Amino acid sequence: MSKIAKFVVIINDNVIWMQEKALKFYSDLFGAKKEIGEKYASENLSSQKLFKIQNDFSVEMLMVYEGENPLSFMKLNSSRLSNQNLDANKPMGVDHIVYFNPEDITVLFKRAEEVALQRRYDLIWAKAFEINTVLIETLKSLGYEEFNYESDTTRDTNQKQLYFKKSV
């Protein structure tokens, strides 16, 4: 069965699943500093934060499914506030990439690129924690290039984040 990425409707079942998966993913990502990952997930991907997305037309959740089974997800953000100072006419940001298989990252980003082309965005950019080597290597293999972004957000953690972009 092939994997497909599609937009998620923010309903209780999806929110509970995403919150649980985010907590597991970020706890595992930070390993020995598990409490940092738990704090990051609870502050950024809690059910309250996820439900707020349904009222924000510039933020959407994209999820990978295999059949009816959800596997991984990420947040697409087209708001001008989060995408300013990128030297692009119409950029789209990708954040909070929660995955359990590197193949899912590729499926998510390929779909994000399709969405960007359809909506006439000229740039996709993504953040990755420096310790997330699987995501970083996958982004590089998809043609994303690292860049410096002056608005470095080490909020919620003291872990360095790297920024990647790709013109579409």
JSON list of C-alpha atoms in Angstrom, two decimals:
[
{"chain": "A", "resi": 1, "resn": "MET", "atom": "CA", "xyz": [0.00, 0.00, 0.00]},
{"chain": "A", "resi": 2, "resn": "SER", "atom": "CA", "xyz": [1.42, 3.37, -0.94]},
{"chain": "A", "resi": 3, "resn": "LYS", "atom": "CA", "xyz": [1.75, 6.37, 1.34]},
{"chain": "A", "resi": 4, "resn": "ILE", "atom": "CA", "xyz": [-0.01, 9.62, 0.61]},
{"chain": "A", "resi": 5, "resn": "ALA", "atom": "CA", "xyz": [0.17, 13.04, 2.27]},
{"chain": "A", "resi": 6, "resn": "LYS", "atom": "CA", "xyz": [-3.01, 15.04, 2.66]},
{"chain": "A", "resi": 7, "resn": "PHE", "atom": "CA", "xyz": [-4.37, 17.89, 4.71]},
{"chain": "A", "resi": 8, "resn": "VAL", "atom": "CA", "xyz": [-5.83, 17.07, 8.11]},
{"chain": "A", "resi": 9, "resn": "VAL", "atom": "CA", "xyz": [-9.11, 18.29, 9.49]},
{"chain": "A", "resi": 10, "resn": "ILE", "atom": "CA", "xyz": [-8.57, 19.40, 13.07]},
{"chain": "A", "resi": 11, "resn": "ILE", "atom": "CA", "xyz": [-10.97, 17.17, 15.00]},
{"chain": "A", "resi": 12, "resn": "ASN", "atom": "CA", "xyz": [-10.62, 15.60, 18.41]},
{"chain": "A", "resi": 13, "resn": "ASP", "atom": "CA", "xyz": [-9.39, 12.19, 17.18]},
{"chain": "A", "resi": 14, "resn": "ASN", "atom": "CA", "xyz": [-6.68, 13.74, 14.98]},
{"chain": "A", "resi": 15, "resn": "VAL", "atom": "CA", "xyz": [-5.59, 16.17, 17.70]},
{"chain": "A", "resi": 16, "resn": "ILE", "atom": "CA", "xyz": [-5.24, 13.48, 20.35]},
{"chain": "A", "resi": 17, "resn": "TRP", "atom": "CA", "xyz": [-3.23, 11.30, 17.96]},
{"chain": "A", "resi": 18, "resn": "MET", "atom": "CA", "xyz": [-0.94, 14.19, 16.89]},
{"chain": "A", "resi": 19, "resn": "GLN", "atom": "CA", "xyz": [-0.35, 15.30, 20.49]},
{"chain": "A", "resi": 20, "resn": "GLU", "atom": "CA", "xyz": [0.63, 11.77, 21.56]},
{"chain": "A", "resi": 21, "resn": "LYS", "atom": "CA", "xyz": [2.91, 11.23, 18.56]},
{"chain": "A", "resi": 22, "resn": "ALA", "atom": "CA", "xyz": [4.58, 14.64, 19.02]},
{"chain": "A", "resi": 23, "resn": "LEU", "atom": "CA", "xyz": [5.29, 13.86, 22.66]},
{"chain": "A", "resi": 24, "resn": "LYS", "atom": "CA", "xyz": [6.86, 10.52, 21.75]},
{"chain": "A", "resi": 25, "resn": "PHE", "atom": "CA", "xyz": [8.82, 11.94, 18.80]},
{"chain": "A", "resi": 26, "resn": "TYR", "atom": "CA", "xyz": [10.36, 14.89, 20.65]},
{"chain": "A", "resi": 27, "resn": "SER", "atom": "CA", "xyz": [11.04, 12.83, 23.79]},
{"chain": "A", "resi": 28, "resn": "ASP", "atom": "CA", "xyz": [12.90, 10.28, 21.65]},
{"chain": "A", "resi": 29, "resn": "LEU", "atom": "CA", "xyz": [14.68, 13.00, 19.64]},
{"chain": "A", "resi": 30, "resn": "PHE", "atom": "CA", "xyz": [16.17, 14.63, 22.72]},
{"chain": "A", "resi": 31, "resn": "GLY", "atom": "CA", "xyz": [17.06, 11.25, 24.26]},
{"chain": "A", "resi": 32, "resn": "ALA", "atom": "CA", "xyz": [18.78, 11.84, 27.60]},
{"chain": "A", "resi": 33, "resn": "LYS", "atom": "CA", "xyz": [17.22, 15.31, 27.72]},
{"chain": "A", "resi": 34, "resn": "LYS", "atom": "CA", "xyz": [13.75, 13.81, 27.37]},
{"chain": "A", "resi": 35, "resn": "GLU", "atom": "CA", "xyz": [12.15, 16.50, 29.53]},
{"chain": "A", "resi": 36, "resn": "ILE", "atom": "CA", "xyz": [13.20, 19.16, 26.99]},
{"chain": "A", "resi": 37, "resn": "GLY", "atom": "CA", "xyz": [11.42, 17.24, 24.23]},
{"chain": "A", "resi": 38, "resn": "GLU", "atom": "CA", "xyz": [8.33, 16.77, 26.39]},
{"chain": "A", "resi": 39, "resn": "LYS", "atom": "CA", "xyz": [8.25, 20.47, 27.20]},
{"chain": "A", "resi": 40, "resn": "TYR", "atom": "CA", "xyz": [8.73, 21.43, 23.54]},
{"chain": "A", "resi": 41, "resn": "ALA", "atom": "CA", "xyz": [5.91, 19.11, 22.40]},
{"chain": "A", "resi": 42, "resn": "SER", "atom": "CA", "xyz": [3.52, 20.24, 25.11]},
{"chain": "A", "resi": 43, "resn": "GLU", "atom": "CA", "xyz": [4.17, 23.93, 24.41]},
{"chain": "A", "resi": 44, "resn": "ASN", "atom": "CA", "xyz": [3.97, 23.70, 20.63]},
{"chain": "A", "resi": 45, "resn": "LEU", "atom": "CA", "xyz": [1.81, 20.70, 19.75]},
{"chain": "A", "resi": 46, "resn": "SER", "atom": "CA", "xyz": [-0.62, 20.41, 22.65]},
{"chain": "A", "resi": 47, "resn": "SER", "atom": "CA", "xyz": [-4.28, 19.86, 21.93]},
{"chain": "A", "resi": 48, "resn": "GLN", "atom": "CA", "xyz": [-4.95, 23.53, 22.76]},
{"chain": "A", "resi": 49, "resn": "LYS", "atom": "CA", "xyz": [-2.34, 24.71, 20.23]},
{"chain": "A", "resi": 50, "resn": "LEU", "atom": "CA", "xyz": [-3.56, 22.29, 17.58]},
{"chain": "A", "resi": 51, "resn": "PHE", "atom": "CA", "xyz": [-7.20, 23.35, 17.98]},
{"chain": "A", "resi": 52, "resn": "LYS", "atom": "CA", "xyz": [-6.14, 27.00, 17.51]},
{"chain": "A", "resi": 53, "resn": "ILE", "atom": "CA", "xyz": [-4.90, 26.07, 14.04]},
{"chain": "A", "resi": 54, "resn": "GLN", "atom": "CA", "xyz": [-8.44, 25.51, 12.79]},
{"chain": "A", "resi": 55, "resn": "ASN", "atom": "CA", "xyz": [-9.08, 29.26, 13.26]},
{"chain": "A", "resi": 56, "resn": "ASP", "atom": "CA", "xyz": [-5.90, 30.31, 11.45]},
{"chain": "A", "resi": 57, "resn": "PHE", "atom": "CA", "xyz": [-6.22, 30.15, 7.67]},
{"chain": "A", "resi": 58, "resn": "SER", "atom": "CA", "xyz": [-2.47, 30.58, 7.19]},
{"chain": "A", "resi": 59, "resn": "VAL", "atom": "CA", "xyz": [-1.56, 27.40, 9.11]},
{"chain": "A", "resi": 60, "resn": "GLU", "atom": "CA", "xyz": [-2.39, 23.88, 7.95]},
{"chain": "A", "resi": 61, "resn": "MET", "atom": "CA", "xyz": [-1.43, 20.39, 9.02]},
{"chain": "A", "resi": 62, "resn": "LEU", "atom": "CA", "xyz": [-0.25, 17.88, 6.43]},
{"chain": "A", "resi": 63, "resn": "MET", "atom": "CA", "xyz": [-0.29, 14.20, 7.38]},
{"chain": "A", "resi": 64, "resn": "VAL", "atom": "CA", "xyz": [1.07, 11.03, 5.78]},
{"chain": "A", "resi": 65, "resn": "TYR", "atom": "CA", "xyz": [-1.32, 8.10, 5.62]},
{"chain": "A", "resi": 66, "resn": "GLU", "atom": "CA", "xyz": [-0.87, 4.50, 4.60]},
{"chain": "A", "resi": 67, "resn": "GLY", "atom": "CA", "xyz": [-4.41, 3.49, 3.79]},
{"chain": "A", "resi": 68, "resn": "GLU", "atom": "CA", "xyz": [-6.45, 4.85, 6.69]},
{"chain": "A", "resi": 69, "resn": "ASN", "atom": "CA", "xyz": [-3.53, 4.81, 9.14]},
{"chain": "A", "resi": 70, "resn": "PRO", "atom": "CA", "xyz": [-1.91, 8.15, 10.00]},
{"chain": "A", "resi": 71, "resn": "LEU", "atom": "CA", "xyz": [1.88, 7.93, 10.22]},
{"chain": "A", "resi": 72, "resn": "SER", "atom": "CA", "xyz": [3.60, 11.33, 10.36]},
{"chain": "A", "resi": 73, "resn": "PHE", "atom": "CA", "xyz": [2.74, 15.01, 10.08]},
{"chain": "A", "resi": 74, "resn": "MET", "atom": "CA", "xyz": [4.05, 18.55, 9.76]},
{"chain": "A", "resi": 75, "resn": "LYS", "atom": "CA", "xyz": [2.77, 22.09, 9.94]},
{"chain": "A", "resi": 76, "resn": "LEU", "atom": "CA", "xyz": [2.67, 24.39, 6.89]},
{"chain": "A", "resi": 77, "resn": "ASN", "atom": "CA", "xyz": [2.68, 28.08, 7.70]},
{"chain": "A", "resi": 78, "resn": "SER", "atom": "CA", "xyz": [2.05, 30.73, 5.08]},
{"chain": "A", "resi": 79, "resn": "SER", "atom": "CA", "xyz": [1.55, 33.67, 7.45]},
{"chain": "A", "resi": 80, "resn": "ARG", "atom": "CA", "xyz": [3.48, 36.77, 6.54]},
{"chain": "A", "resi": 81, "resn": "LEU", "atom": "CA", "xyz": [4.67, 37.25, 10.10]},
{"chain": "A", "resi": 82, "resn": "SER", "atom": "CA", "xyz": [6.53, 33.93, 10.32]},
{"chain": "A", "resi": 83, "resn": "ASN", "atom": "CA", "xyz": [7.83, 34.19, 6.74]},
{"chain": "A", "resi": 84, "resn": "GLN", "atom": "CA", "xyz": [9.22, 37.71, 6.74]},
{"chain": "A", "resi": 85, "resn": "ASN", "atom": "CA", "xyz": [12.85, 38.61, 6.02]},
{"chain": "A", "resi": 86, "resn": "LEU", "atom": "CA", "xyz": [13.50, 35.62, 3.78]},
{"chain": "A", "resi": 87, "resn": "ASP", "atom": "CA", "xyz": [14.19, 37.52, 0.55]},
{"chain": "A", "resi": 88, "resn": "ALA", "atom": "CA", "xyz": [11.33, 35.80, -1.23]},
{"chain": "A", "resi": 89, "resn": "ASN", "atom": "CA", "xyz": [8.09, 37.11, -2.69]},
{"chain": "A", "resi": 90, "resn": "LYS", "atom": "CA", "xyz": [5.82, 34.40, -1.31]},
{"chain": "A", "resi": 91, "resn": "PRO", "atom": "CA", "xyz": [7.52, 31.93, 1.06]},
{"chain": "A", "resi": 92, "resn": "MET", "atom": "CA", "xyz": [5.97, 29.05, 2.99]},
{"chain": "A", "resi": 93, "resn": "GLY", "atom": "CA", "xyz": [7.43, 27.73, 6.24]},
{"chain": "A", "resi": 94, "resn": "VAL", "atom": "CA", "xyz": [7.44, 24.14, 7.43]},
{"chain": "A", "resi": 95, "resn": "ASP", "atom": "CA", "xyz": [7.66, 23.42, 11.12]},
{"chain": "A", "resi": 96, "resn": "HIS", "atom": "CA", "xyz": [7.05, 20.69, 13.69]},
{"chain": "A", "resi": 97, "resn": "ILE", "atom": "CA", "xyz": [7.89, 17.74, 11.46]},
{"chain": "A", "resi": 98, "resn": "VAL", "atom": "CA", "xyz": [6.94, 14.60, 13.40]},
{"chain": "A", "resi": 99, "resn": "TYR", "atom": "CA", "xyz": [7.93, 11.35, 11.70]},
{"chain": "A", "resi": 100, "resn": "PHE", "atom": "CA", "xyz": [8.87, 7.78, 12.53]},
{"chain": "A", "resi": 101, "resn": "ASN", "atom": "CA", "xyz": [10.21, 6.74, 9.13]},
{"chain": "A", "resi": 102, "resn": "PRO", "atom": "CA", "xyz": [12.52, 8.78, 6.84]},
{"chain": "A", "resi": 103, "resn": "GLU", "atom": "CA", "xyz": [10.35, 7.84, 3.84]},
{"chain": "A", "resi": 104, "resn": "ASP", "atom": "CA", "xyz": [7.50, 9.81, 5.47]},
{"chain": "A", "resi": 105, "resn": "ILE", "atom": "CA", "xyz": [9.63, 12.97, 5.41]},
{"chain": "A", "resi": 106, "resn": "THR", "atom": "CA", "xyz": [10.02, 12.63, 1.66]},
{"chain": "A", "resi": 107, "resn": "VAL", "atom": "CA", "xyz": [6.28, 12.08, 1.16]},
{"chain": "A", "resi": 108, "resn": "LEU", "atom": "CA", "xyz": [5.48, 15.15, 3.30]},
{"chain": "A", "resi": 109, "resn": "PHE", "atom": "CA", "xyz": [7.94, 17.45, 1.53]},
{"chain": "A", "resi": 110, "resn": "LYS", "atom": "CA", "xyz": [7.00, 16.29, -1.96]},
{"chain": "A", "resi": 111, "resn": "ARG", "atom": "CA", "xyz": [3.36, 17.12, -1.16]},
{"chain": "A", "resi": 112, "resn": "ALA", "atom": "CA", "xyz": [4.37, 20.47, 0.38]},
{"chain": "A", "resi": 113, "resn": "GLU", "atom": "CA", "xyz": [6.22, 21.30, -2.84]},
{"chain": "A", "resi": 114, "resn": "GLU", "atom": "CA", "xyz": [3.13, 20.40, -4.90]},
{"chain": "A", "resi": 115, "resn": "VAL", "atom": "CA", "xyz": [1.03, 22.69, -2.69]},
{"chain": "A", "resi": 116, "resn": "ALA", "atom": "CA", "xyz": [3.61, 25.47, -3.03]},
{"chain": "A", "resi": 117, "resn": "LEU", "atom": "CA", "xyz": [3.54, 25.22, -6.83]},
{"chain": "A", "resi": 118, "resn": "GLN", "atom": "CA", "xyz": [-0.27, 25.20, -6.93]},
{"chain": "A", "resi": 119, "resn": "ARG", "atom": "CA", "xyz": [-0.45, 28.26, -4.69]},
{"chain": "A", "resi": 120, "resn": "ARG", "atom": "CA", "xyz": [2.41, 30.03, -6.46]},
{"chain": "A", "resi": 121, "resn": "TYR", "atom": "CA", "xyz": [4.84, 30.17, -3.56]},
{"chain": "A", "resi": 122, "resn": "ASP", "atom": "CA", "xyz": [8.42, 30.78, -4.60]},
{"chain": "A", "resi": 123, "resn": "LEU", "atom": "CA", "xyz": [10.23, 29.33, -1.57]},
{"chain": "A", "resi": 124, "resn": "ILE", "atom": "CA", "xyz": [9.78, 26.62, 1.03]},
{"chain": "A", "resi": 125, "resn": "TRP", "atom": "CA", "xyz": [11.84, 26.79, 4.17]},
{"chain": "A", "resi": 126, "resn": "ALA", "atom": "CA", "xyz": [12.07, 24.45, 7.13]},
{"chain": "A", "resi": 127, "resn": "LYS", "atom": "CA", "xyz": [13.57, 24.35, 10.60]},
{"chain": "A", "resi": 128, "resn": "ALA", "atom": "CA", "xyz": [15.32, 21.31, 12.02]},
{"chain": "A", "resi": 129, "resn": "PHE", "atom": "CA", "xyz": [16.94, 20.77, 15.37]},
{"chain": "A", "resi": 130, "resn": "GLU", "atom": "CA", "xyz": [20.67, 20.23, 14.88]},
{"chain": "A", "resi": 131, "resn": "ILE", "atom": "CA", "xyz": [20.37, 16.82, 16.57]},
{"chain": "A", "resi": 132, "resn": "ASN", "atom": "CA", "xyz": [17.73, 15.69, 14.02]},
{"chain": "A", "resi": 133, "resn": "THR", "atom": "CA", "xyz": [20.25, 14.27, 11.56]},
{"chain": "A", "resi": 134, "resn": "VAL", "atom": "CA", "xyz": [17.70, 12.09, 9.75]},
{"chain": "A", "resi": 135, "resn": "LEU", "atom": "CA", "xyz": [15.59, 15.12, 8.86]},
{"chain": "A", "resi": 136, "resn": "ILE", "atom": "CA", "xyz": [18.64, 17.19, 7.91]},
{"chain": "A", "resi": 137, "resn": "GLU", "atom": "CA", "xyz": [20.05, 14.52, 5.59]},
{"chain": "A", "resi": 138, "resn": "THR", "atom": "CA", "xyz": [16.65, 13.96, 4.00]},
{"chain": "A", "resi": 139, "resn": "LEU", "atom": "CA", "xyz": [16.18, 17.68, 3.37]},
{"chain": "A", "resi": 140, "resn": "LYS", "atom": "CA", "xyz": [19.61, 17.89, 1.75]},
{"chain": "A", "resi": 141, "resn": "SER", "atom": "CA", "xyz": [18.82, 14.87, -0.46]},
{"chain": "A", "resi": 142, "resn": "LEU", "atom": "CA", "xyz": [15.63, 16.67, -1.59]},
{"chain": "A", "resi": 143, "resn": "GLY", "atom": "CA", "xyz": [17.63, 19.72, -2.69]},
{"chain": "A", "resi": 144, "resn": "TYR", "atom": "CA", "xyz": [17.16, 21.94, 0.36]},
{"chain": "A", "resi": 145, "resn": "GLU", "atom": "CA", "xyz": [20.09, 24.20, 1.20]},
{"chain": "A", "resi": 146, "resn": "GLU", "atom": "CA", "xyz": [21.07, 25.40, 4.64]},
{"chain": "A", "resi": 147, "resn": "PHE", "atom": "CA", "xyz": [20.88, 29.14, 5.24]},
{"chain": "A", "resi": 148, "resn": "ASN", "atom": "CA", "xyz": [21.32, 31.59, 8.09]},
{"chain": "A", "resi": 149, "resn": "TYR", "atom": "CA", "xyz": [18.17, 33.13, 9.46]},
{"chain": "A", "resi": 150, "resn": "GLU", "atom": "CA", "xyz": [18.64, 36.05, 11.82]},
{"chain": "A", "resi": 151, "resn": "SER", "atom": "CA", "xyz": [15.49, 35.24, 13.76]},
{"chain": "A", "resi": 152, "resn": "ASP", "atom": "CA", "xyz": [16.93, 32.12, 15.38]},
{"chain": "A", "resi": 153, "resn": "THR", "atom": "CA", "xyz": [14.33, 30.60, 17.62]},
{"chain": "A", "resi": 154, "resn": "THR", "atom": "CA", "xyz": [15.84, 28.47, 20.30]},
{"chain": "A", "resi": 155, "resn": "ARG", "atom": "CA", "xyz": [12.65, 29.12, 22.21]},
{"chain": "A", "resi": 156, "resn": "ASP", "atom": "CA", "xyz": [11.44, 26.33, 24.44]},
{"chain": "A", "resi": 157, "resn": "THR", "atom": "CA", "xyz": [14.81, 24.57, 24.23]},
{"chain": "A", "resi": 158, "resn": "ASN", "atom": "CA", "xyz": [18.45, 25.47, 24.26]},
{"chain": "A", "resi": 159, "resn": "GLN", "atom": "CA", "xyz": [18.96, 23.26, 21.24]},
{"chain": "A", "resi": 160, "resn": "LYS", "atom": "CA", "xyz": [20.25, 24.85, 18.07]},
{"chain": "A", "resi": 161, "resn": "GLN", "atom": "CA", "xyz": [17.97, 24.84, 15.04]},
{"chain": "A", "resi": 162, "resn": "LEU", "atom": "CA", "xyz": [19.17, 24.86, 11.45]},
{"chain": "A", "resi": 163, "resn": "TYR", "atom": "CA", "xyz": [17.28, 26.42, 8.57]},
{"chain": "A", "resi": 164, "resn": "PHE", "atom": "CA", "xyz": [16.86, 24.99, 5.08]},
{"chain": "A", "resi": 165, "resn": "LYS", "atom": "CA", "xyz": [15.26, 26.43, 1.96]},
{"chain": "A", "resi": 166, "resn": "LYS", "atom": "CA", "xyz": [14.37, 25.42, -1.55]},
{"chain": "A", "resi": 167, "resn": "SER", "atom": "CA", "xyz": [13.08, 27.53, -4.42]},
{"chain": "A", "resi": 168, "resn": "VAL", "atom": "CA", "xyz": [9.99, 26.19, -6.14]}
]
